[in-house]
Amino acid sequence: MVVAGSVAAQKLTKQEAIRLTLENNYGILIATNTIETAKNNKGILNSGYLPTLTANAGANYQETSTTTSFPGATIRVPVEGTMDSITRPRPDIEILGAETQRYNASLNLNYTLFDGLGRYYNYKRLKEQYNLTELQARETIENTLLQLFTVYYEVARLTENEQILEETLRISKERVTRSNYQFEYGQNTKLNVLNAEVDVANDSINLITTRQQLVNTKRDLNVIVDNELEKQFSVDTIVKFISRLEMDSYIEKSIENNVTLLQNESNIRISDYDIKVSKSGYLPTIGLNGSYGWNENRNPPSAFFPGNIGDTYTLAAGVSLSWNLFDGGGTITRVKNAKIALDNQELAKLQVEQQVKRDIANALGNYENRLKVYEIQQQNVVTNQNNFERSKERFKLGQITSIEFRQAQINLINAKTNKNLAKYDAKLAELQLLQLTGQLLNIEF
C-alpha cells in the first residue's frame, strides 16, 4: 500500500501541471505583478479627482547683542548733595543676548474643479490601460500553457516510446536465448545468434538514448512548473480531442475572442482617449484654494521700544481660472499626433484581423491533417502488429529468416512511435487552434 501511494503521489496530472505553472512560473508572476501596477494606476488615488492638502510649519530663533551710541548727545546729570547738575555725554545703550523667536504653521488646500475634461478622459484611459494589461497577461498565460503542454506531451511521448523499446528489448533478448538453444541443438547457425545479439545491442542503445531524452525533458518541465530539477514524476498519456462541432463554434467566434485582436481594440480606445485628453488643452482650468495659517513673533526689547509678542491667524479662500489661449501650438500638435496614432491603430487592426484569419485557417488545416495522420497511424499499428505476430509464429517454425523477423519488428516499432508522435502533434495543433480562437483558457485539459 505504501509503494502504491508513493507511485500515485509522483504522478503529475495535467491539472496539477497547470496549477503549478500558474502559481510558480516566473513569466506569469511578472505578468500578475504588472496587472497589480495597472490596478493601482486606475484607482481613485491616481485619478486627479482628489484635492491636495499640504501642511507647513517653521520656527526661527535669533540671539543678538546690540550697542547704541549717541555721538554728540549730552544729558544733564544732577550733582549729588546739591541742586546743581552738570552736562555729560549720553552713555551707550547695550542689549546683550536679545532673543527673537518666530513660529508659523499653515494648512493649504488646492482642488481642481475643472481642467477641460482632461482628468476625466485620463481616468478612463487608465481603466482601459488596466484592461489592456489584463489581456497582455492573458496572452502570457496562453503562451506559457502552450509551452507547458509542448514539453508535457513530449514527456508523455517519450514515456510511451520507452515502454515500446522496453518491450522490443525483451523480445530481442528472448530471441537471443532461443537462437542459442537452436544453435546448441544444431538447428541454427552461429550467424543467427550473432545477428540476434547485435539487435539486442541496438535496442539497448535506443532505449538508453530515449531514457536520457526523457530525463532531460522532465527537467525542462520542472523548470516550467518551478519544481526541483531532479524531481521524478510520471505524466498522463491519455489524450482527448474536442468534437468538431464544438471546434466550429469556437472558430465562428474567434474574431471576438482572439487575444491579439482584443488588445488591438483596447489600444484603439486608448488612442481615442489620448485625443480627448489632448483637446482638454483648449479649455480653461478652474481651481479652488484655501489656507489657514498661524504666525507668532517674539521680539526682544530694543533701544527705543519694549519687547512684544504678536500672534496672527489667517483664513483665506479663493477661486482661480487659468485659460491658456495660445501655448505656441503645443496643444494643436498633440491633438494632430494623437489622431495619427489612432489612425495607425485602426490600420493595424485591419492588418492583424487579416493575419489572424489566415493563422486560424492554417491552424485548422494543420489540425485536420494531423488528425487524419493520427487515424492512419492507428490503423498502421494494427496492421504491423498483426504482421509481427504472424512473423513471430513463422520465425518460431523456421519459415522466415531472422532478418525478415527483425524487419517486421522494426516496422512495428516505427508504427507505434509514429502513432505516438502523430497523437501528440495532433493535440498540440488543437491547442494552437484553441489559442487563436481565444478558448485555450476555457477548456478542460
Coordinates of C-alpha atoms in Angstrom, one line a residue, residues 78-436:
P78 CA 22.4 116.1 39.0
V79 CA 25.3 116.6 41.4
E80 CA 24.8 114.6 44.5
G81 CA 24.0 116.6 47.5
T82 CA 23.3 119.8 45.6
M83 CA 20.6 121.3 43.5
D84 CA 23.0 121.7 40.6
S85 CA 23.5 119.5 37.5
I86 CA 26.2 119.0 35.1
T87 CA 26.3 118.1 31.4
R88 CA 27.8 114.8 30.4
P89 CA 27.9 112.8 27.1
R90 CA 25.0 110.4 26.7
P91 CA 26.1 106.9 27.6
D92 CA 25.7 103.9 25.1
I93 CA 22.8 101.5 25.5
E94 CA 23.9 97.9 25.4
I95 CA 21.4 95.0 25.0
L96 CA 23.1 91.6 25.4
G97 CA 21.6 88.2 24.4
A98 CA 18.4 89.6 23.0
E99 CA 16.3 86.6 21.7
T100 CA 14.0 86.8 18.7
Q101 CA 11.6 83.9 18.1
R102 CA 9.3 83.3 15.2
Y103 CA 6.8 80.4 14.7
N104 CA 4.5 79.7 11.9
A105 CA 2.1 76.9 10.7
S106 CA -0.3 76.6 7.9
L107 CA -2.7 74.2 6.0
N108 CA -3.1 74.7 2.3
L109 CA -5.9 73.1 0.3
N110 CA -6.0 73.0 -3.5
Y111 CA -8.7 71.4 -5.7
T112 CA -9.2 71.4 -9.4
L113 CA -12.8 72.0 -10.2
F114 CA -12.5 71.7 -14.0
D115 CA -9.5 71.1 -16.2
G116 CA -11.1 70.9 -19.6
L117 CA -12.2 67.2 -19.0
G118 CA -8.6 66.1 -19.3
R119 CA -8.7 64.5 -15.9
Y120 CA -12.0 62.7 -16.8
Y121 CA -10.6 61.1 -20.0
N122 CA -7.3 60.3 -18.5
Y123 CA -9.1 58.4 -15.7
K124 CA -10.9 56.4 -18.4
R125 CA -7.6 55.9 -20.2
L126 CA -6.1 54.4 -17.1
K127 CA -9.0 52.0 -16.7
E128 CA -8.6 50.9 -20.4
Q129 CA -4.8 50.5 -19.8
Y130 CA -5.7 48.1 -17.0
N131 CA -7.9 46.1 -19.4
L132 CA -5.0 46.0 -21.9
T133 CA -2.6 44.8 -19.2
E134 CA -5.0 42.0 -18.3
L135 CA -5.2 41.0 -22.0
Q136 CA -1.4 41.1 -22.1
A137 CA -1.2 38.9 -19.0
R138 CA -3.7 36.5 -20.6
E139 CA -1.5 36.3 -23.7
T140 CA 1.4 35.5 -21.5
I141 CA -0.5 32.7 -19.7
E142 CA -1.7 31.3 -23.0
N143 CA 1.8 31.2 -24.4
T144 CA 3.1 29.7 -21.2
L145 CA 0.5 26.9 -21.2
L146 CA 1.3 26.1 -24.8
Q147 CA 4.9 25.9 -23.8
L148 CA 3.9 23.7 -20.8
F149 CA 2.0 21.2 -22.9
T150 CA 4.6 21.1 -25.7
V151 CA 7.0 19.8 -23.0
Y152 CA 4.4 17.8 -21.1
Y153 CA 3.3 15.9 -24.2
E154 CA 6.9 15.4 -25.2
V155 CA 7.5 13.7 -21.8
A156 CA 4.3 11.6 -22.5
R157 CA 5.6 10.6 -26.0
L158 CA 9.0 9.6 -24.7
T159 CA 7.4 7.7 -21.8
E160 CA 5.3 5.7 -24.3
N161 CA 8.3 5.2 -26.6
E162 CA 10.3 4.0 -23.6
Q163 CA 7.7 1.3 -22.9
I164 CA 7.7 0.3 -26.6
L165 CA 11.5 0.0 -26.6
E166 CA 11.5 -2.0 -23.3
E167 CA 9.1 -4.5 -24.9
T168 CA 11.2 -4.6 -28.0
L169 CA 14.3 -5.3 -26.0
R170 CA 12.6 -8.0 -24.1
I171 CA 11.6 -9.7 -27.3
S172 CA 15.1 -9.4 -28.7
K173 CA 16.6 -10.9 -25.6
E174 CA 14.2 -13.9 -25.9
R175 CA 15.3 -14.2 -29.5
V176 CA 18.9 -14.4 -28.3
T177 CA 18.0 -17.1 -25.8
R178 CA 16.1 -19.1 -28.5
S179 CA 18.9 -18.7 -31.0
N180 CA 21.4 -20.1 -28.5
Y181 CA 19.2 -23.1 -27.8
Q182 CA 18.7 -23.7 -31.5
F183 CA 22.5 -23.4 -32.1
E184 CA 23.2 -25.9 -29.3
Y185 CA 20.9 -28.4 -30.8
G186 CA 22.2 -27.8 -34.3
Q187 CA 19.0 -26.2 -35.6
N188 CA 20.7 -22.8 -36.2
T189 CA 24.0 -21.3 -37.2
K190 CA 26.2 -19.0 -35.2
L191 CA 25.4 -16.2 -37.6
N192 CA 21.8 -16.2 -36.4
V193 CA 23.0 -15.9 -32.8
L194 CA 25.3 -13.0 -33.6
N195 CA 22.5 -11.2 -35.5
A196 CA 20.2 -11.6 -32.5
E197 CA 22.9 -10.2 -30.2
V198 CA 23.5 -7.2 -32.5
D199 CA 19.8 -6.5 -32.4
V200 CA 19.8 -6.6 -28.6
A201 CA 22.7 -4.1 -28.6
N202 CA 20.9 -1.8 -30.9
D203 CA 17.7 -2.0 -28.9
S204 CA 19.6 -1.3 -25.7
I205 CA 21.2 1.8 -27.2
N206 CA 17.9 3.0 -28.5
L207 CA 16.3 2.5 -25.0
I208 CA 19.2 4.2 -23.2
T209 CA 19.0 7.2 -25.6
T210 CA 15.3 7.5 -25.1
R211 CA 15.6 7.3 -21.4
Q212 CA 18.2 10.1 -21.4
Q213 CA 15.9 12.3 -23.6
L214 CA 13.1 11.6 -21.2
V215 CA 15.2 12.7 -18.2
N216 CA 16.2 15.9 -19.9
T217 CA 12.7 16.7 -21.0
K218 CA 11.4 16.1 -17.4
R219 CA 14.0 18.7 -16.3
D220 CA 12.6 21.1 -18.9
L221 CA 9.1 20.5 -17.5
N222 CA 10.3 21.0 -13.9
V223 CA 11.7 24.4 -14.9
I224 CA 8.3 25.5 -16.3
V225 CA 6.3 24.4 -13.2
D226 CA 9.2 25.5 -10.9
N227 CA 9.8 22.1 -9.4
E228 CA 13.2 20.8 -8.2
L229 CA 15.2 19.9 -11.3
E230 CA 15.7 16.3 -10.3
K231 CA 12.1 15.7 -9.1
Q232 CA 10.8 12.5 -10.5
F233 CA 7.2 12.1 -11.7
S234 CA 5.1 10.4 -14.3
V235 CA 2.6 12.0 -16.7
D236 CA -0.8 11.3 -18.1
T237 CA -0.6 9.8 -21.6
I238 CA -4.3 9.9 -22.3
V239 CA -5.3 12.5 -24.9
K240 CA -8.8 13.6 -25.6
F241 CA -9.8 15.7 -28.6
I242 CA -12.5 18.3 -28.8
S243 CA -15.5 17.5 -31.0
R244 CA -15.6 19.1 -34.5
L245 CA -19.0 20.7 -33.7
E246 CA -17.5 22.4 -30.6
M247 CA -14.4 23.5 -32.5
D248 CA -16.6 25.0 -35.3
S249 CA -18.5 27.1 -32.7
Y250 CA -15.1 28.4 -31.3
I251 CA -13.9 29.3 -34.8
E252 CA -17.1 31.2 -35.5
K253 CA -16.4 33.5 -32.5
S254 CA -12.7 33.7 -33.0
I255 CA -12.7 37.3 -34.1
E256 CA -14.5 38.3 -30.9
N257 CA -12.2 36.3 -28.6
N258 CA -8.7 36.3 -30.1
V259 CA -6.4 38.0 -27.6
T260 CA -4.3 39.8 -30.2
L261 CA -7.4 41.4 -31.7
L262 CA -8.8 42.3 -28.3
Q263 CA -5.5 44.0 -27.4
N264 CA -5.7 46.0 -30.7
E265 CA -9.2 47.2 -29.9
S266 CA -8.1 48.2 -26.4
N267 CA -5.2 50.2 -28.0
I268 CA -7.7 51.9 -30.3
R269 CA -9.8 53.0 -27.3
I270 CA -6.7 54.3 -25.5
S271 CA -5.7 56.3 -28.6
D272 CA -9.2 57.8 -28.7
Y273 CA -8.9 58.9 -25.1
D274 CA -5.5 60.4 -25.9
I275 CA -7.1 62.7 -28.4
K276 CA -9.7 63.8 -25.9
V277 CA -7.1 64.4 -23.2
S278 CA -5.0 66.5 -25.7
K279 CA -8.1 68.5 -26.6
S280 CA -8.6 69.4 -23.0
G281 CA -5.8 71.9 -23.5
Y282 CA -8.2 74.1 -25.5
L283 CA -10.4 74.7 -22.4
P284 CA -9.8 76.7 -19.2
T285 CA -8.8 75.3 -15.8
I286 CA -10.8 76.3 -12.7
G287 CA -9.3 75.7 -9.3
L288 CA -10.3 76.2 -5.7
N289 CA -7.8 77.0 -3.0
G290 CA -7.9 77.7 0.7
S291 CA -5.5 78.1 3.6
Y292 CA -5.4 78.5 7.3
G293 CA -2.3 79.9 8.9
W294 CA -0.8 81.0 12.3
N295 CA 2.2 83.1 13.0
E296 CA 3.8 84.1 16.3
N297 CA 6.7 86.6 16.6
R298 CA 8.5 87.1 19.9
N299 CA 10.6 90.3 19.7
P300 CA 13.1 91.4 22.4
P301 CA 13.2 95.0 23.7
S302 CA 15.3 97.4 21.7
A303 CA 16.9 100.7 22.5
F304 CA 13.7 102.6 22.0
F305 CA 10.8 100.0 22.2
P306 CA 9.8 97.4 24.7
G307 CA 9.7 93.7 23.9
N308 CA 6.5 92.3 22.4
I309 CA 4.7 89.1 21.4
G310 CA 2.5 89.0 18.3
D311 CA 0.1 86.2 17.1
T312 CA -1.6 86.3 13.7
Y313 CA -4.3 83.9 12.5
T314 CA -5.2 83.9 8.8
L315 CA -8.0 82.2 6.9
A316 CA -8.1 82.6 3.2
A317 CA -10.1 81.0 0.3
G318 CA -10.2 81.7 -3.4
V319 CA -11.1 80.6 -6.9
S320 CA -8.7 80.7 -9.8
L321 CA -9.3 80.5 -13.5
S322 CA -6.5 79.8 -16.0
W323 CA -7.0 79.7 -19.7
N324 CA -4.1 79.1 -22.0
L325 CA -5.4 81.0 -25.0
F326 CA -2.3 80.0 -27.1
D327 CA 0.6 77.8 -26.0
G328 CA 2.7 78.2 -29.0
G329 CA 0.9 75.4 -30.9
G330 CA 1.8 72.6 -28.5
T331 CA -1.9 71.5 -27.9
I332 CA -2.6 71.6 -31.6
T333 CA 0.4 69.4 -32.4
R334 CA -0.5 66.9 -29.6
V335 CA -4.1 66.6 -31.0
K336 CA -2.8 66.0 -34.5
N337 CA -0.3 63.4 -33.4
A338 CA -3.0 61.6 -31.3
K339 CA -5.3 61.5 -34.3
I340 CA -2.5 60.0 -36.4
A341 CA -1.8 57.4 -33.6
L342 CA -5.5 56.5 -33.6
D343 CA -5.5 56.1 -37.4
N344 CA -2.4 53.8 -37.2
Q345 CA -4.1 51.6 -34.6
E346 CA -7.2 51.2 -36.8
L347 CA -5.0 50.3 -39.7
A348 CA -3.1 47.8 -37.5
K349 CA -6.4 46.3 -36.5
L350 CA -7.3 45.6 -40.2
Q351 CA -3.9 44.1 -40.7
V352 CA -4.0 41.9 -37.6
E353 CA -7.5 40.8 -38.3
Q354 CA -6.4 39.5 -41.7
Q355 CA -3.4 37.8 -40.2
V356 CA -5.5 36.2 -37.5
K357 CA -7.9 34.8 -40.1
R358 CA -5.0 33.4 -42.1
D359 CA -3.4 31.9 -39.0
I360 CA -6.7 30.3 -37.9
A361 CA -7.2 28.8 -41.4
N362 CA -3.7 27.5 -41.4
A363 CA -4.0 26.1 -37.9
L364 CA -7.3 24.4 -38.8
G365 CA -5.8 22.8 -41.8
N366 CA -2.8 21.6 -39.8
Y367 CA -5.1 20.2 -37.1
E368 CA -7.4 18.4 -39.6
N369 CA -4.3 17.0 -41.4
R370 CA -2.7 15.8 -38.2
L371 CA -5.9 14.1 -37.0
K372 CA -6.0 12.2 -40.3
V373 CA -2.4 11.2 -40.0
Y374 CA -3.1 10.0 -36.4
E375 CA -6.1 7.9 -37.7
I376 CA -3.9 6.4 -40.4
Q377 CA -1.1 5.7 -37.9
Q378 CA -3.5 3.9 -35.6
Q379 CA -4.6 1.6 -38.4
N380 CA -0.9 1.2 -39.3
V381 CA -0.1 0.0 -35.8
V382 CA -2.9 -2.6 -36.0
T383 CA -1.6 -3.8 -39.4
N384 CA 2.0 -4.0 -38.3
Q385 CA 1.0 -5.7 -35.0
N386 CA -0.8 -8.4 -37.0
N387 CA 2.2 -8.7 -39.3
F388 CA 4.6 -9.0 -36.4
E389 CA 2.6 -11.7 -34.7
R390 CA 2.4 -13.8 -37.8
S391 CA 6.1 -13.2 -38.5
K392 CA 6.9 -14.3 -34.9
E393 CA 5.0 -17.6 -35.3
R394 CA 6.6 -18.3 -38.7
F395 CA 10.0 -17.4 -37.2
K396 CA 9.5 -20.0 -34.5
L397 CA 8.6 -22.5 -37.1
G398 CA 11.7 -21.6 -39.1
Q399 CA 9.6 -20.4 -42.1
I400 CA 11.3 -17.0 -42.3
T401 CA 14.8 -15.8 -41.6
S402 CA 15.9 -13.7 -38.6
I403 CA 16.4 -10.7 -40.9
E404 CA 12.7 -10.9 -42.0
F405 CA 11.7 -11.2 -38.4
R406 CA 13.8 -8.2 -37.4
Q407 CA 12.3 -6.2 -40.2
A408 CA 8.8 -7.0 -39.0
Q409 CA 9.9 -6.0 -35.5
I410 CA 11.4 -2.7 -36.8
N411 CA 8.2 -1.9 -38.7
L412 CA 6.1 -2.4 -35.6
I413 CA 8.4 -0.2 -33.6
N414 CA 8.3 2.6 -36.2
A415 CA 4.5 2.3 -36.5
K416 CA 4.0 2.6 -32.7
T417 CA 6.4 5.5 -32.3
N418 CA 4.9 7.3 -35.3
K419 CA 1.5 6.8 -33.9
N420 CA 2.6 8.4 -30.6
L421 CA 4.2 11.3 -32.5
A422 CA 1.0 11.8 -34.5
K423 CA -1.2 11.7 -31.4
Y424 CA 0.7 14.5 -29.6
D425 CA 1.3 16.5 -32.7
A426 CA -2.5 16.5 -33.3
K427 CA -3.2 17.6 -29.7
L428 CA -0.7 20.4 -29.9
A429 CA -2.2 21.5 -33.2
E430 CA -5.6 21.6 -31.5
L431 CA -4.2 23.7 -28.6
Q432 CA -2.7 26.1 -31.1
L433 CA -6.0 26.4 -32.8
L434 CA -7.8 27.0 -29.5
Q435 CA -5.4 29.7 -28.6
L436 CA -6.1 31.5 -31.9

